Amino acid sequence: MPKDTDYYANPTDIPAGTLAELLLDAVEEHGDRPAYGGPGDSGLSYAEVQDHARRGAGALRRLGLGRGERAAILSENRLEWALADWSCLAAGVADVPIYSTLPPYQVAYILEDSGAALVFVSDAEQLAKVRAAAAGLTHDIRIVVFDPTAAEGDAISWPDFLAMGDDSELSECVAEARQAEPDDVATMIYTSGTTGRPKGVMLTHANLTSNVRATERAIEIGTADSSISFLPLSHVLQRMVDYLLFARGCTVTHGSIETVADDMKRLRPTLLVSVPRLYEKVYQRVQGAAGLKGRLVAWATGVGRRVALCRESGVPPGLWVRMRYAVADRLVFARIREAVGGRLRFFVSGGAALAPEINRFFLGAGVTILEGYGLTETSPVTNVNTLEHFRIGTVGRPVPGTEVRIADDGEILIRGPQVMKGYHGQEEATRAAISEDGWFSTGDIGELSEDGYLSITDRKKDLFKTSGGKYIAPQQIENMLKQCAFVEEALVIGEGRNFPAVLVAPAFERLEAWASEAGIRGERAELVADSGCQEQLQREIFASVEELAPFETPKKIGLIVEPFDVEAGTLTPTQKVRRSAVQAMYAELIETMYRPESLDKTVFVA
Ligand code: AMP
């Protein structure tokens, strides 16, 4: 196994396969076992999933969609999402997932760019969005609505859609599904760019199947496992994990981030994948206890931490620590394990950075979180901690079949069977991302330990993620803000926080003119502190970003008096904003904006 500190490989031969085969093989192996759970008896067995795929694929053909064509899915996670996906895969139709939180103009862009001839939508709200988007499309689009009560006009309800494929033969469907080639595009997933429009990441059958095969070798999963699919299926992480669980004969129930806390207690999953936000919320809730309970939690956290550190270093804790731990476990930690269902083998965290202290807290509480790393472009997993190879503060070692290299400037490069085919219709961007010899540039900066553990230390790309794992493209938002007549400079922040916020230097000429009309006078510092001026700025600023999706809309405004400046070090000589310098200069203001007690306030002043 080659290794030095700039390179680490985990060589294995992962056979190229297709997702269609993965479905068929799993049905053969697990036929009557429950594949998807649902309220009451509404879940489906593996064989029933295949039957839905037969009918769905038949219906797609009846509607004129065949191999190489595209269908979009605009829906929250639900059983029909998975069934529509399997139907597309069986028919050789590449599907294009769309976040249900996206505004109509972004939905329109994806429908247009992908050329989707059909779109599955969940309910009346998403249907209205597609109707608004469809008006500007250059091609016709059919609509299928999962919620049967929401179908109207020429939109087809999900039961009617399935009925259209009722008479298709299973043997024909299987023969058609088996025609898929590993290199065929299975899905196109749109991902944010730093500037410009989102890019359609083309993932092939082999990309996703190899990632299933690689992760199942890294982490043992069997038919006794069950999980809740609650991260958006529009993102590749939950989707790949669900394929993996399907291949292993597990049962998956669809859910949402809003209900996952209750669902965990009810469904008692054995494993769960989430973005860091969920772990942060549990941690904050536990640590937020007041009075006597608060003191007990603080004590138990300290004891748990010592035990976690012992586990990490492989040194068994002494008798005194073990005795105290038994008490802490009974009074505090056992309750945390109960709250997550009491049967959990491990959590997986991915999509954004998990704070090592939070991971360590859970380890101390007897709950293992396996942090992993990857991108949409890598289907997604490149690295993951496992029960055997586990190191907090790292994203683990490469999964089998994957090579990791650190470029001279620190950028993490990945080569392996999971690296995408390319960006749809963007050859130049594809060439910029993947070198001729197959290395994909991640845009993240990292370090490799000698034994192959990767740490993410920084970012090269001008994109960041909130702790909910949502991409924020600050430049795009800042460009929108700078079109507002009241804004001179804007800097969007929120990396690793649970929502974005913005620092704004007002365009004082405009503000002064407005203020004098409103009868408000004063120096600049006085104007930004004036409640009338603040209200006006807030109105104007929010109006300028009205088109953004809720998750990317800044929730707080921090007003600063001095514009960015080369001499102050907040601008480069070429007039580019030095983000880290601005954030350091206004660190106190930023902290205040994110304090829990600031929840009700929107405008802040430096
Ligand atoms: P996406 O394409 O949405 O999956 O986003 C991929 C990006 O998420 C990566 O390039 C990283 O910047 C970030 N990311 C994913 N996992 C982690 C992690 N464990 N730690 C830090 N950043 C992560």
XYZ file of C-alpha atoms and ligand atoms in Angstrom:
629
model
C 0.000 0.000 0.000
C 1.727 3.219 -1.092
C 1.872 5.945 1.497
C 3.523 9.168 2.288
C 1.988 12.258 3.806
C 0.807 13.624 0.439
C -0.805 10.460 -0.822
C -2.796 7.557 0.508
C -4.572 4.804 -1.355
C -6.886 2.016 -0.400
C -6.512 -0.186 -3.454
C -9.221 -2.759 -4.095
C -10.971 -3.883 -7.182
C -14.558 -2.695 -7.038
C -16.508 -4.413 -9.823
C -18.416 -1.985 -12.043
C -22.149 -2.548 -11.755
C -25.436 -0.773 -12.329
C -28.096 0.433 -9.907
C -30.669 -1.508 -11.897
C -28.771 -4.727 -11.129
C -28.483 -3.663 -7.513
C -32.289 -3.444 -7.325
C -32.833 -6.766 -9.070
C -30.217 -8.617 -7.016
C -31.581 -7.228 -3.744
C -35.115 -8.307 -4.660
C -33.867 -11.785 -5.486
C -32.073 -12.022 -2.160
C -34.530 -10.307 0.176
C -37.912 -10.710 -1.651
C -40.410 -10.751 1.236
C -38.432 -8.723 3.734
C -39.695 -5.178 4.442
C -37.730 -2.704 2.301
C -39.537 0.511 3.207
C -41.502 1.182 6.351
C -44.594 3.336 6.454
C -47.379 4.199 8.865
C -49.333 1.086 9.887
C -48.984 -1.662 7.318
C -48.318 0.688 4.449
C -44.673 -0.314 4.029
C -43.420 -2.312 1.074
C -41.441 -5.545 0.740
C -38.518 -5.824 -1.661
C -40.701 -7.728 -4.125
C -43.388 -5.031 -3.909
C -40.814 -2.334 -4.631
C -39.817 -4.176 -7.764
C -43.467 -4.447 -8.758
C -43.875 -0.682 -8.378
C -40.737 -0.173 -10.472
C -42.235 -2.452 -13.157
C -45.419 -0.395 -13.270
C -43.620 2.941 -13.034
C -41.172 2.030 -15.790
C -44.059 0.861 -17.955
C -45.862 4.155 -17.352
C -42.769 6.170 -18.281
C -42.567 4.276 -21.549
C -46.265 4.905 -22.199
C -45.591 8.603 -21.706
C -42.801 8.441 -24.250
C -39.784 8.518 -21.936
C -37.068 6.048 -22.803
C -33.407 5.313 -22.265
C -31.261 8.444 -22.103
C -34.186 10.703 -21.297
C -34.559 12.699 -18.046
C -37.270 13.008 -15.389
C -37.074 15.371 -12.417
C -38.210 14.676 -8.837
C -39.306 17.719 -6.824
C -40.361 16.353 -3.484
C -39.616 15.973 0.186
C -38.526 12.476 1.251
C -41.356 9.986 0.997
C -41.916 6.469 -0.214
C -42.979 7.637 -3.676
C -39.618 9.427 -4.074
C -37.818 6.095 -3.863
C -40.386 4.365 -6.072
C -40.193 7.064 -8.757
C -36.400 6.771 -8.634
C -36.473 2.972 -9.013
C -38.985 3.336 -11.874
C -36.645 5.706 -13.698
C -33.648 3.466 -13.145
C -35.552 0.431 -14.404
C -36.591 2.359 -17.533
C -33.112 3.742 -18.212
C -34.357 7.296 -17.521
C -31.866 9.484 -15.643
C -33.539 11.337 -12.814
C -32.894 14.873 -11.688
C -33.681 15.520 -8.037
C -34.666 19.059 -7.052
C -34.781 20.378 -3.481
C -38.348 21.133 -2.471
C -37.042 24.301 -0.794
C -35.842 25.896 -4.063
C -37.744 28.922 -5.386
C -39.519 28.714 -8.785
C -36.800 30.469 -10.787
C -34.174 27.941 -9.672
C -36.563 25.066 -10.356
C -37.127 26.527 -13.833
C -33.385 26.697 -14.458
C -32.876 23.032 -13.527
C -35.853 21.841 -15.593
C -34.581 23.784 -18.593
C -30.908 22.869 -18.297
C -31.562 19.169 -17.679
C -34.162 18.936 -20.427
C -36.418 16.896 -18.103
C -39.478 15.737 -20.040
C -41.417 14.835 -16.910
C -41.417 15.964 -13.314
C -42.658 14.131 -10.237
C -43.922 16.562 -7.576
C -45.039 15.825 -4.048
C -48.036 18.068 -3.415
C -50.074 21.122 -4.379
C -47.348 23.565 -3.308
C -44.676 21.946 -5.487
C -47.182 21.559 -8.306
C -47.842 25.311 -8.244
C -44.099 25.920 -8.353
C -43.664 23.726 -11.415
C -46.641 25.349 -13.129
C -44.996 28.751 -12.582
C -41.648 27.405 -13.800
C -43.085 25.550 -16.797
C -44.454 28.746 -18.331
C -40.947 29.853 -19.313
C -39.569 26.485 -20.481
C -38.582 25.906 -24.084
C -39.881 22.327 -23.966
C -43.086 20.607 -22.823
C -43.153 18.844 -19.530
C -45.519 16.219 -18.068
C -46.343 16.341 -14.372
C -47.017 13.459 -11.972
C -48.253 14.322 -8.454
C -47.560 11.961 -5.544
C -50.389 13.342 -3.411
C -53.460 12.051 -5.267
C -55.688 14.815 -3.891
C -53.440 17.525 -5.358
C -53.505 16.405 -9.007
C -55.472 18.811 -11.192
C -55.678 19.754 -14.861
C -53.352 17.666 -16.996
C -51.227 16.620 -14.006
C -51.382 12.854 -13.470
C -51.851 11.459 -9.968
C -49.368 8.843 -8.759
C -51.977 6.015 -8.642
C -53.112 6.867 -12.188
C -49.498 6.982 -13.312
C -48.811 3.501 -11.919
C -52.020 2.209 -13.468
C -50.710 3.261 -16.878
C -47.972 0.647 -16.485
C -50.153 -2.082 -14.975
C -50.029 -4.356 -17.987
C -46.255 -4.237 -18.532
C -44.553 -7.616 -18.204
C -41.997 -8.195 -15.455
C -39.717 -10.157 -17.790
C -39.657 -7.254 -20.255
C -39.012 -4.777 -17.487
C -36.115 -6.846 -16.139
C -34.640 -7.246 -19.626
C -34.888 -3.477 -20.163
C -33.352 -2.690 -16.749
C -30.448 -5.055 -17.408
C -29.603 -3.137 -20.565
C -28.161 -0.314 -18.497
C -24.395 0.036 -18.861
C -22.199 0.988 -15.907
C -21.151 4.150 -17.727
C -24.730 5.342 -18.374
C -25.769 8.473 -16.501
C -28.082 7.372 -13.665
C -28.793 10.800 -12.222
C -27.998 14.462 -12.607
C -27.716 16.372 -9.351
C -27.512 20.159 -9.415
C -24.961 21.700 -7.111
C -24.080 25.329 -6.371
C -21.178 27.010 -8.067
C -19.227 29.890 -6.509
C -20.569 32.161 -9.203
C -23.013 31.662 -12.006
C -25.637 28.999 -12.323
C -25.769 25.598 -10.571
C -24.030 22.741 -12.370
C -25.641 19.381 -13.179
C -23.340 16.691 -11.787
C -23.664 13.591 -13.969
C -23.317 10.456 -11.875
C -23.233 7.133 -13.660
C -24.584 3.792 -12.519
C -20.996 2.710 -11.853
C -20.263 5.855 -9.797
C -23.089 5.203 -7.351
C -22.857 1.418 -7.339
C -19.125 1.512 -6.650
C -19.761 3.856 -3.725
C -22.334 1.403 -2.332
C -19.866 -1.473 -2.721
C -16.989 0.516 -1.225
C -18.896 1.713 1.842
C -20.392 -1.715 2.543
C -16.863 -3.061 2.727
C -15.865 -0.295 5.114
C -18.878 -0.536 7.421
C -20.658 -3.785 8.188
C -24.408 -3.570 7.679
C -26.879 -6.463 7.681
C -30.534 -7.398 7.443
C -31.075 -6.644 11.140
C -30.335 -2.968 10.485
C -32.951 -0.286 10.022
C -32.775 3.441 9.461
C -34.719 6.634 8.856
C -34.157 8.426 5.564
C -34.542 12.063 6.559
C -31.715 14.063 4.940
C -33.106 15.337 1.643
C -32.960 12.614 -1.008
C -32.230 15.453 -3.443
C -28.740 15.373 -1.950
C -26.577 12.423 -2.895
C -25.561 11.358 0.630
C -28.913 10.027 1.856
C -29.621 8.653 -1.573
C -26.438 6.580 -1.768
C -26.938 5.398 1.817
C -30.478 4.287 0.980
C -29.171 2.288 -1.984
C -26.627 0.723 0.343
C -29.290 -0.182 2.911
C -31.476 -1.607 0.143
C -28.622 -3.728 -1.147
C -28.013 -5.084 2.366
C -31.627 -6.055 2.995
C -32.362 -3.398 5.659
C -35.609 -1.536 6.302
C -35.741 2.218 5.692
C -38.541 4.567 6.739
C -38.803 7.997 5.156
C -38.908 10.997 7.464
C -37.887 14.617 7.830
C -35.579 16.689 10.013
C -38.632 18.148 11.776
C -39.890 14.756 12.945
C -36.667 12.770 13.279
C -36.394 13.202 17.059
C -39.806 11.562 17.589
C -39.254 9.068 14.783
C -36.069 7.820 16.441
C -37.948 6.992 19.637
C -40.745 5.289 17.729
C -38.801 3.411 15.053
C -35.663 2.680 17.094
C -33.222 2.684 14.132
C -29.896 0.851 14.376
C -28.058 3.433 12.292
C -28.681 6.944 11.053
C -26.957 9.391 8.737
C -27.166 13.118 9.382
C -25.524 16.471 8.866
C -23.822 17.937 11.974
C -26.846 20.120 12.789
C -28.746 17.207 14.377
C -25.842 16.324 16.692
C -25.388 19.992 17.592
C -29.052 20.295 18.498
C -28.977 17.249 20.779
C -25.730 18.479 22.348
C -27.111 21.983 22.919
C -30.308 20.631 24.417
C -28.403 18.420 26.869
C -25.926 21.172 27.757
C -28.708 23.731 28.115
C -30.067 22.088 31.291
C -30.234 24.524 34.198
C -29.863 24.275 37.984
C -29.028 20.985 39.630
C -29.597 19.071 36.409
C -27.211 21.441 34.632
C -24.513 20.765 37.209
C -25.044 17.022 36.878
C -24.743 17.250 33.075
C -21.556 19.319 33.343
C -20.036 16.769 35.725
C -21.081 13.801 33.563
C -19.739 15.543 30.441
C -16.343 15.865 32.120
C -16.304 12.204 33.129
C -17.513 11.126 29.673
C -14.797 13.187 28.068
C -12.095 11.415 30.049
C -13.465 8.029 29.052
C -13.717 9.142 25.417
C -10.102 10.323 25.449
C -9.060 6.953 26.915
C -10.937 5.130 24.155
C -9.373 7.322 21.499
C -5.868 6.662 22.775
C -6.505 2.981 23.463
C -5.574 3.301 27.148
C -8.189 1.759 29.477
C -9.566 4.192 32.086
C -8.552 3.671 35.732
C -10.863 2.263 38.402
C -11.842 5.664 39.834
C -12.866 6.996 36.414
C -14.788 3.789 35.682
C -16.729 4.077 38.924
C -17.704 7.669 38.271
C -18.534 6.797 34.694
C -21.002 4.105 35.828
C -22.890 6.781 37.771
C -22.749 9.312 34.911
C -23.932 6.634 32.531
C -26.943 5.704 34.635
C -27.984 9.286 35.382
C -27.228 11.028 32.080
C -25.838 8.968 29.191
C -28.335 6.084 29.265
C -31.090 8.669 28.810
C -29.405 10.107 25.749
C -29.161 6.623 24.239
C -32.820 6.024 25.048
C -33.755 9.326 23.409
C -32.260 8.086 20.133
C -34.236 4.859 20.340
C -31.973 2.683 22.456
C -30.866 0.377 19.638
C -28.505 2.619 17.707
C -25.197 1.003 16.639
C -23.787 4.227 15.218
C -24.542 7.577 13.637
C -22.803 8.818 10.492
C -22.068 12.520 10.055
C -21.310 14.087 6.702
C -21.963 17.045 4.456
C -20.219 19.605 6.693
C -17.670 19.673 9.507
C -18.601 18.137 12.866
C -16.982 19.825 15.878
C -14.567 17.341 17.533
C -15.855 18.262 21.015
C -19.398 17.307 20.059
C -18.213 14.017 18.581
C -16.197 13.353 21.750
C -19.199 14.152 23.945
C -21.268 11.525 22.128
C -18.456 8.984 22.284
C -18.310 9.567 26.030
C -22.065 9.009 26.157
C -21.658 5.647 24.422
C -22.917 6.891 21.055
C -20.482 6.527 18.153
C -20.567 9.093 15.356
C -18.633 8.059 12.265
C -17.674 11.231 10.422
C -17.181 10.974 6.686
C -16.374 13.253 3.794
C -17.235 13.578 0.166
C -18.931 15.700 -2.456
C -21.802 15.356 -4.876
C -19.115 14.979 -7.543
C -17.772 11.883 -5.746
C -21.107 10.064 -5.351
C -20.430 11.153 -2.463
C -18.183 9.179 -0.062
C -14.407 9.309 -0.403
C -13.470 8.926 3.281
C -15.205 7.684 6.367
C -14.376 6.676 9.913
C -15.357 3.105 10.713
C -15.905 1.202 13.945
C -12.382 -0.237 13.586
C -10.594 2.789 12.127
C -11.847 5.758 14.063
C -10.192 9.080 14.776
C -12.084 12.127 16.007
C -11.208 15.357 14.211
C -10.613 13.466 10.968
C -12.983 12.263 8.260
C -11.358 8.837 8.327
C -9.412 6.896 5.740
C -10.309 6.538 2.065
C -12.986 3.961 1.275
C -11.806 0.904 -0.696
C -10.789 1.714 -4.257
C -10.098 5.401 -3.567
C -6.884 7.411 -3.771
C -6.390 10.700 -1.930
C -3.638 13.182 -2.711
C -2.782 16.558 -1.244
C -1.707 19.031 -3.945
C 1.161 21.475 -3.403
C -1.266 24.192 -2.342
C -2.968 21.851 0.139
C -6.018 21.030 -1.967
C -7.505 17.552 -1.548
C -7.541 15.561 -4.801
C -9.528 12.361 -5.244
C -9.270 9.546 -7.746
C -11.557 6.539 -7.806
C -14.583 4.884 -9.393
C -16.953 7.319 -7.650
C -15.658 10.440 -9.457
C -18.453 11.882 -11.638
C -18.634 11.668 -15.395
C -18.720 15.465 -15.605
C -20.897 18.573 -15.403
C -23.818 18.459 -17.812
C -23.120 20.626 -20.859
C -20.100 22.279 -19.231
C -16.978 20.704 -20.713
C -14.736 23.516 -19.587
C -15.861 23.292 -15.964
C -15.453 19.505 -16.153
C -11.892 19.821 -17.453
C -11.121 22.303 -14.703
C -12.408 19.862 -12.086
C -10.980 16.555 -13.323
C -7.393 16.256 -14.597
C -6.536 14.124 -17.610
C -5.283 11.360 -15.358
C -8.523 11.288 -13.379
C -7.796 13.413 -10.287
C -10.797 15.403 -9.083
C -10.071 18.736 -7.380
C -12.353 19.071 -4.363
C -11.822 22.762 -3.555
C -11.206 21.741 0.070
C -7.864 22.005 1.841
C -6.702 19.107 3.966
C -3.973 17.102 5.604
C -3.242 13.402 5.553
C -1.769 11.496 8.448
C 0.833 8.850 7.698
C -1.720 6.131 8.275
C -4.217 7.679 5.889
C -6.613 9.702 8.058
C -7.753 12.852 6.294
C -8.502 16.137 8.074
C -10.350 18.994 6.395
C -8.590 22.164 7.448
C -9.837 24.921 5.141
C -11.558 25.753 1.894
C -10.138 26.884 -1.402
C -13.481 27.450 -3.081
C -15.569 30.470 -2.233
C -18.474 28.421 -0.991
C -19.294 27.472 2.532
C -21.766 25.307 4.351
C -24.040 25.974 7.264
C -24.148 23.302 9.953
C -27.259 21.972 8.258
C -24.985 20.992 5.361
C -26.513 23.543 2.982
C -24.211 25.234 0.513
C -24.134 29.012 0.606
C -22.555 30.814 -2.354
C -21.685 34.121 -0.659
C -20.599 35.967 -3.801
C -23.908 35.433 -5.526
C -25.839 36.715 -2.544
C -23.464 39.649 -2.105
C -23.917 40.579 -5.760
C -27.667 40.682 -5.259
C -27.241 42.796 -2.132
C -24.892 45.217 -3.836
C -27.586 45.994 -6.371
C -29.558 47.549 -3.552
C -29.152 51.346 -3.601
C -28.665 51.409 0.174
C -25.795 48.910 0.183
C -22.175 49.844 -0.445
C -20.511 46.601 0.672
C -21.846 43.252 1.831
C -20.214 40.148 3.206
C -22.220 36.995 3.797
C -21.160 34.824 6.730
C -22.442 31.692 8.433
C -19.936 28.883 7.921
C -20.704 26.118 10.387
C -23.517 28.234 11.917
C -27.124 27.263 11.598
C -28.116 30.168 9.313
C -26.409 32.805 7.129
C -26.090 36.464 8.137
C -24.665 39.529 6.399
C -22.353 42.385 7.291
C -23.383 45.543 5.448
C -21.651 48.853 4.992
C -24.537 51.143 3.952
C -24.307 53.436 0.931
C -24.259 56.533 3.122
C -25.111 59.077 0.445
C -28.353 57.291 -0.237
C -29.041 56.673 3.422
C -28.324 60.303 4.342
C -30.662 61.523 1.620
C -33.412 59.217 2.840
C -32.772 60.181 6.470
C -32.914 63.901 5.836
C -36.271 63.471 4.078
C -37.454 61.511 7.081
C -36.217 64.248 9.369
C -33.387 62.169 10.845
C -30.005 63.872 11.171
C -26.633 62.832 12.508
C -23.182 61.433 11.842
C -22.855 58.077 10.095
C -22.470 56.179 13.354
C -25.623 57.869 14.635
C -27.572 56.994 11.500
C -26.790 53.276 11.705
C -27.834 53.321 15.363
C -31.129 55.077 14.583
C -34.136 52.755 14.633
C -35.826 54.505 11.679
C -32.716 54.122 9.515
C -32.331 50.517 10.638
C -35.900 49.705 9.649
C -35.414 51.286 6.247
C -32.132 49.424 5.654
C -33.685 46.155 6.757
C -36.613 46.636 4.349
C -34.332 47.467 1.425
C -31.821 44.717 2.159
C -34.399 41.950 2.498
C -36.207 43.151 -0.623
C -32.999 42.783 -2.626
C -32.634 39.091 -1.705
C -36.315 38.200 -1.960
C -35.626 35.693 -4.715
C -33.355 33.532 -2.591
C -34.467 30.251 -1.057
C -35.173 30.542 2.682
C -32.086 28.511 3.701
C -29.720 30.891 1.869
C -31.417 34.150 2.889
C -29.396 36.045 5.525
C -31.416 36.183 8.734
C -29.416 38.920 10.506
C -27.833 42.164 9.390
C -24.694 43.553 10.999
C -24.207 47.239 10.107
C -20.663 48.563 9.813
C -19.689 52.161 9.251
C -16.340 51.806 7.478
C -16.335 50.317 3.977
C -13.726 47.634 3.256
C -10.341 49.105 2.615
C -6.884 48.110 1.349
C -5.082 49.925 4.125
C -7.183 48.337 6.831
C -6.350 44.957 5.276
C -9.938 44.083 4.469
C -9.366 44.462 0.716
C -6.526 43.002 -1.348
C -4.595 45.412 -3.553
C -6.668 44.054 -6.423
C -9.802 45.150 -4.538
C -10.941 41.663 -3.561
C -12.548 41.359 -0.150
C -10.407 39.472 2.351
C -13.140 37.461 3.992
C -11.120 36.216 6.918
C -9.784 39.706 7.684
C -13.289 41.182 7.696
C -14.525 38.396 9.929
C -11.623 38.873 12.321
C -12.217 42.625 12.449
C -15.905 42.201 13.258
C -15.603 39.009 15.321
C -17.406 40.518 18.282
C -20.326 41.761 16.205
C -20.609 38.350 14.536
C -20.618 36.531 17.879
C -23.379 38.825 19.142
C -25.480 38.176 16.035
C -25.404 34.423 16.661
C -25.985 34.441 20.431
C -29.140 32.554 21.467
C -30.369 35.679 23.259
C -30.174 37.592 19.930
C -32.799 35.345 18.381
C -35.525 37.998 18.264
C -33.327 40.799 16.934
C -32.498 41.331 13.261
C -30.265 44.409 12.955
C -27.008 44.828 14.866
C -24.398 47.583 14.877
C -20.615 47.169 15.144
P -21.902 18.484 -1.417
O -21.548 18.462 -2.833
O -23.151 19.219 -1.099
O -21.940 17.087 -0.841
O -20.770 19.278 -0.631
C -19.441 18.835 -0.556
C -18.669 19.717 0.367
O -19.142 19.595 1.709
C -17.205 19.385 0.458
O -16.466 19.905 -0.621
C -16.820 20.010 1.781
O -16.547 21.383 1.628
C -18.078 19.835 2.619
N -17.961 18.670 3.517
C -18.524 17.458 3.372
N -18.221 16.659 4.423
C -17.440 17.376 5.249
C -16.796 17.124 6.500
N -16.915 15.975 7.131
N -16.059 18.129 7.042
C -15.951 19.324 6.425
N -16.535 19.626 5.255
C -17.273 18.671 4.672
